[in-house]
Amino acid sequence: MLSAQQLQIDGRRDDLLPPTSLEARRGELLLVSGDGQDQRTALALALSGRMKPSKGLLSWDNSAKTKKVRAASTLIDAPGVNEPEQHLSVRDLVTEDLSLIPRRYRGALLSKPWLKVNRFEDIAGLWIEQLPADRRLELLTALALADPALDLLVLDSPDRHSANTVDWLPRLEQLAYDAGRPLAVVAVVSALPDNWDGPAAVIGNSVTHTAPAEPAAEPFDDAQEDPEEVLETLQRTAK
């Protein structure tokens, strides 16, 4: 089970990730909603062990070791971090991703037979940017699961490719509730689907509200946080 207790990531002024708590079990799909893309990506990075939280506790199967969380998980399609480059063909992406599978599991994983076995031959010659949202998600999740050591899938904003939940929700439910390989699946989305009655959480659900203190006199500072610098920080930390 994945457990996050008051997980928080500090920013230069405001929290990059406000305190958030959640749990996700194998055989379960958890949807976590959040308004800002930076917050959604920060949470996805933290839950998959790719970014160290400033405060709070993250554990997988009762182990708080970041190495164990990262080994059991994969981060899928985080914008500006590990989303596939649009100029890649599906065939090239498959070749590239299969080469990252740990050697002990890799065996004879070659792109051509993999594409055939997993029924992606029809899109092998397309560019990533040409893929419909549902096929893109099927491809990225299938590539992730080529590593049999993974038990936790963390997806960053799958709804950004399509406002229609049919294009992403059924696939995630299928992965989570697969009796042959039950996975803990966490999808960080902009908003929960209207008909969703499954496990859910909200970014910032552990924020403690206190009475505002009397502000101390200090020089006026109208500097604003640069979103590009925030994204660069995420990219450097995730690597």
Short mmCIF file of C-alpha atoms in Angstrom, two decimals:
data_model
loop_
_atom_site.label_atom_id
_atom_site.label_comp_id
_atom_site.label_asym_id
_atom_site.label_seq_id
_atom_site.Cartn_x
_atom_site.Cartn_y
_atom_site.Cartn_z
CA MET A 1 0.00 0.00 0.00
CA LEU A 2 1.09 3.56 -0.76
CA SER A 3 0.65 5.97 2.13
CA ALA A 4 1.28 9.71 2.13
CA GLN A 5 0.81 11.62 5.36
CA GLN A 6 0.84 15.45 5.22
CA LEU A 7 3.17 15.38 2.24
CA GLN A 8 4.45 18.88 1.52
CA ILE A 9 6.98 20.46 -0.86
CA ASP A 10 8.15 23.98 -0.13
CA GLY A 11 8.30 26.65 -2.82
CA ARG A 12 10.11 29.97 -2.77
CA ARG A 13 7.01 31.80 -1.57
CA ASP A 14 4.02 29.46 -1.43
CA ASP A 15 3.99 25.69 -1.10
CA LEU A 16 4.73 23.94 -4.37
CA LEU A 17 2.67 21.13 -2.88
CA PRO A 18 0.42 22.00 0.09
CA PRO A 19 0.10 19.32 2.80
CA THR A 20 -1.67 16.32 1.28
CA SER A 21 -2.59 12.91 2.69
CA LEU A 22 -3.79 9.84 0.82
CA GLU A 23 -3.64 6.06 0.59
CA ALA A 24 -3.67 3.77 -2.44
CA ARG A 25 -3.88 -0.02 -2.27
CA ARG A 26 -3.12 -2.70 -4.81
CA GLY A 27 -6.21 -3.44 -6.84
CA GLU A 28 -7.44 0.14 -6.46
CA LEU A 29 -7.62 3.27 -8.60
CA LEU A 30 -7.23 6.51 -6.65
CA LEU A 31 -8.03 9.83 -8.33
CA VAL A 32 -6.44 12.94 -6.81
CA SER A 33 -7.70 16.32 -7.98
CA GLY A 34 -5.80 19.59 -8.00
CA ASP A 35 -6.19 22.92 -9.77
CA GLY A 36 -2.63 23.80 -10.77
CA GLN A 37 -0.39 21.81 -13.12
CA ASP A 38 2.68 22.59 -11.00
CA GLN A 39 0.97 21.12 -7.92
CA ARG A 40 -0.21 18.05 -9.81
CA THR A 41 3.25 17.38 -11.20
CA ALA A 42 4.91 17.95 -7.82
CA LEU A 43 2.55 15.43 -6.19
CA ALA A 44 3.11 12.87 -8.94
CA LEU A 45 6.89 13.26 -8.61
CA ALA A 46 6.73 12.87 -4.84
CA LEU A 47 4.39 9.85 -4.86
CA SER A 48 6.66 8.01 -7.30
CA GLY A 49 9.78 8.77 -5.28
CA ARG A 50 11.19 11.17 -7.89
CA MET A 51 11.08 14.26 -5.65
CA LYS A 52 11.90 14.41 -1.95
CA PRO A 53 9.16 16.05 0.11
CA SER A 54 10.07 18.91 2.44
CA LYS A 55 7.76 17.55 5.14
CA GLY A 56 5.52 14.59 5.75
CA LEU A 57 5.89 10.86 5.35
CA LEU A 58 5.70 8.69 2.24
CA SER A 59 5.80 4.91 2.46
CA TRP A 60 5.24 1.84 0.32
CA ASP A 61 4.36 -1.42 2.06
CA ASN A 62 5.29 0.17 5.41
CA SER A 63 8.75 1.17 4.19
CA ALA A 64 9.59 4.88 4.15
CA LYS A 65 12.77 4.35 2.13
CA THR A 66 12.65 6.48 -1.01
CA LYS A 67 14.63 3.82 -2.87
CA LYS A 68 11.90 1.23 -2.24
CA VAL A 69 9.11 3.59 -3.30
CA ARG A 70 10.94 4.46 -6.49
CA ALA A 71 11.77 0.83 -7.32
CA ALA A 72 8.12 -0.22 -7.00
CA SER A 73 6.66 2.70 -8.97
CA THR A 74 6.70 4.41 -12.31
CA LEU A 75 5.80 7.98 -13.25
CA ILE A 76 3.82 8.21 -16.48
CA ASP A 77 3.55 11.20 -18.81
CA ALA A 78 4.46 14.09 -16.49
CA PRO A 79 4.43 17.28 -18.63
CA GLY A 80 7.85 18.87 -18.90
CA VAL A 81 9.44 15.95 -17.05
CA ASN A 82 9.06 12.62 -18.83
CA GLU A 83 6.24 13.03 -21.36
CA PRO A 84 7.26 11.56 -24.76
CA GLU A 85 8.76 13.99 -27.21
CA GLN A 86 6.24 14.80 -29.92
CA HIS A 87 8.70 14.26 -32.78
CA LEU A 88 9.31 10.62 -31.80
CA SER A 89 7.62 7.84 -33.69
CA VAL A 90 5.84 5.15 -31.71
CA ARG A 91 8.43 2.62 -32.90
CA ASP A 92 11.32 4.79 -31.66
CA LEU A 93 9.61 5.42 -28.32
CA VAL A 94 9.11 1.70 -27.78
CA THR A 95 12.74 0.97 -28.63
CA GLU A 96 13.89 3.70 -26.25
CA ASP A 97 11.66 2.67 -23.35
CA LEU A 98 12.36 -1.05 -23.64
CA SER A 99 16.07 -0.31 -23.41
CA LEU A 100 15.45 1.13 -19.92
CA ILE A 101 13.92 -2.07 -18.56
CA PRO A 102 16.26 -3.65 -15.96
CA ARG A 103 18.51 -6.17 -17.70
CA ARG A 104 17.27 -9.13 -15.65
CA TYR A 105 13.76 -8.59 -17.05
CA ARG A 106 14.66 -7.40 -20.51
CA GLY A 107 15.35 -10.72 -22.23
CA ALA A 108 14.62 -10.43 -25.94
CA LEU A 109 12.39 -7.36 -25.68
CA LEU A 110 12.67 -5.89 -29.17
CA SER A 111 10.35 -3.23 -30.50
CA LYS A 112 8.93 -5.10 -33.49
CA PRO A 113 7.76 -8.26 -31.68
CA TRP A 114 6.68 -6.20 -28.67
CA LEU A 115 4.48 -4.01 -30.86
CA LYS A 116 2.92 -7.11 -32.43
CA VAL A 117 2.31 -8.98 -29.17
CA ASN A 118 0.79 -5.89 -27.54
CA ARG A 119 -1.30 -4.99 -30.62
CA PHE A 120 0.28 -1.67 -31.45
CA GLU A 121 1.38 -2.54 -34.99
CA ASP A 122 -1.32 -0.27 -36.43
CA ILE A 123 0.26 2.84 -34.84
CA ALA A 124 3.95 1.88 -35.04
CA GLY A 125 4.72 4.38 -37.81
CA LEU A 126 2.80 7.31 -36.31
CA TRP A 127 4.31 10.25 -34.46
CA ILE A 128 3.44 10.54 -30.78
CA GLU A 129 1.51 13.75 -31.46
CA GLN A 130 -0.75 11.87 -33.88
CA LEU A 131 -2.01 9.38 -31.32
CA PRO A 132 -5.56 9.63 -30.00
CA ALA A 133 -5.67 10.13 -26.23
CA ASP A 134 -6.85 6.59 -25.48
CA ARG A 135 -4.21 4.89 -27.63
CA ARG A 136 -1.49 7.13 -26.20
CA LEU A 137 -2.43 6.06 -22.68
CA GLU A 138 -2.65 2.39 -23.64
CA LEU A 139 0.83 2.58 -25.17
CA LEU A 140 2.49 4.40 -22.25
CA THR A 141 0.98 2.14 -19.60
CA ALA A 142 1.82 -1.02 -21.54
CA LEU A 143 5.44 0.13 -21.87
CA ALA A 144 5.62 0.83 -18.14
CA LEU A 145 4.30 -2.64 -17.33
CA ALA A 146 6.97 -4.29 -19.43
CA ASP A 147 8.89 -4.10 -16.14
CA PRO A 148 7.33 -6.86 -13.98
CA ALA A 149 8.76 -5.35 -10.78
CA LEU A 150 6.33 -2.42 -10.87
CA ASP A 151 3.32 -2.43 -8.54
CA LEU A 152 2.48 1.28 -8.47
CA LEU A 153 1.53 3.49 -11.43
CA VAL A 154 1.42 7.27 -10.94
CA LEU A 155 -0.06 9.23 -13.83
CA ASP A 156 0.25 12.98 -14.16
CA SER A 157 -2.82 14.68 -15.64
CA PRO A 158 -4.04 12.04 -18.11
CA ASP A 159 -7.16 14.19 -18.54
CA ARG A 160 -5.13 16.96 -20.20
CA HIS A 161 -5.20 15.01 -23.47
CA SER A 162 -8.98 14.64 -23.52
CA ALA A 163 -11.86 16.08 -21.55
CA ASN A 164 -13.80 12.87 -22.26
CA THR A 165 -13.24 10.43 -19.40
CA VAL A 166 -13.90 7.52 -21.77
CA ASP A 167 -10.46 8.17 -23.23
CA TRP A 168 -8.57 7.48 -20.00
CA LEU A 169 -10.71 6.30 -17.05
CA PRO A 170 -11.62 2.79 -18.34
CA ARG A 171 -7.96 1.99 -19.05
CA LEU A 172 -6.90 2.98 -15.55
CA GLU A 173 -9.72 0.96 -13.99
CA GLN A 174 -8.73 -2.04 -16.08
CA LEU A 175 -5.13 -1.81 -14.85
CA ALA A 176 -6.07 -1.39 -11.20
CA TYR A 177 -8.65 -4.16 -11.06
CA ASP A 178 -6.77 -6.75 -13.14
CA ALA A 179 -6.93 -9.89 -11.00
CA GLY A 180 -3.86 -11.31 -12.72
CA ARG A 181 -1.71 -8.34 -11.76
CA PRO A 182 -3.45 -6.02 -9.31
CA LEU A 183 -1.77 -2.62 -9.25
CA ALA A 184 -2.02 0.47 -7.12
CA VAL A 185 -2.92 3.17 -9.65
CA VAL A 186 -2.90 6.87 -8.77
CA ALA A 187 -4.01 9.46 -11.33
CA VAL A 188 -3.57 13.14 -10.50
CA VAL A 189 -6.23 15.03 -12.44
CA SER A 190 -7.61 18.54 -12.73
CA ALA A 191 -11.09 17.51 -11.57
CA LEU A 192 -12.91 14.34 -10.56
CA PRO A 193 -15.33 12.93 -13.15
CA ASP A 194 -18.95 13.75 -12.34
CA ASN A 195 -19.89 10.08 -11.95
CA TRP A 196 -16.81 9.00 -9.98
CA ASP A 197 -17.68 7.25 -6.71
CA GLY A 198 -14.38 5.45 -6.16
CA PRO A 199 -11.42 6.39 -3.92
CA ALA A 200 -10.55 10.07 -4.21
CA ALA A 201 -8.43 12.77 -2.59
CA VAL A 202 -7.75 16.46 -3.09
CA ILE A 203 -4.39 18.21 -3.16
CA GLY A 204 -4.07 20.27 0.01
CA ASN A 205 -6.51 18.16 2.03
CA SER A 206 -4.22 18.28 5.09
CA VAL A 207 -3.72 22.04 5.21
CA THR A 208 -4.21 23.40 8.73
CA HIS A 209 -5.94 26.74 8.80
CA THR A 210 -4.87 29.13 11.55
CA ALA A 211 -5.78 32.69 12.39
CA PRO A 212 -3.56 35.11 10.43
CA ALA A 213 -0.80 36.70 12.48
CA GLU A 214 -0.31 40.45 12.56
CA PRO A 215 2.02 41.16 9.62
CA ALA A 216 5.41 42.59 10.47
CA ALA A 217 6.47 45.77 8.74
CA GLU A 218 8.82 44.98 5.87
CA PRO A 219 9.77 46.51 2.53
CA PHE A 220 7.23 46.02 -0.25
CA ASP A 221 8.28 43.31 -2.68
CA ASP A 222 6.25 42.95 -5.87
CA ALA A 223 8.37 40.17 -7.36
CA GLN A 224 6.33 37.29 -8.73
CA GLU A 225 7.30 33.64 -8.92
CA ASP A 226 8.41 32.69 -12.42
CA PRO A 227 6.50 29.53 -13.56
CA GLU A 228 9.35 28.58 -15.87
CA GLU A 229 11.79 28.55 -12.96
CA VAL A 230 9.40 26.32 -10.99
CA LEU A 231 9.26 23.85 -13.89
CA GLU A 232 13.06 23.88 -14.25
CA THR A 233 13.34 23.04 -10.54
CA LEU A 234 10.98 20.09 -11.00
CA GLN A 235 12.95 18.81 -13.98
CA ARG A 236 16.31 19.04 -12.21
CA THR A 237 15.02 17.38 -9.05
CA ALA A 238 13.25 14.54 -10.89
CA LYS A 239 16.39 13.41 -12.70
#
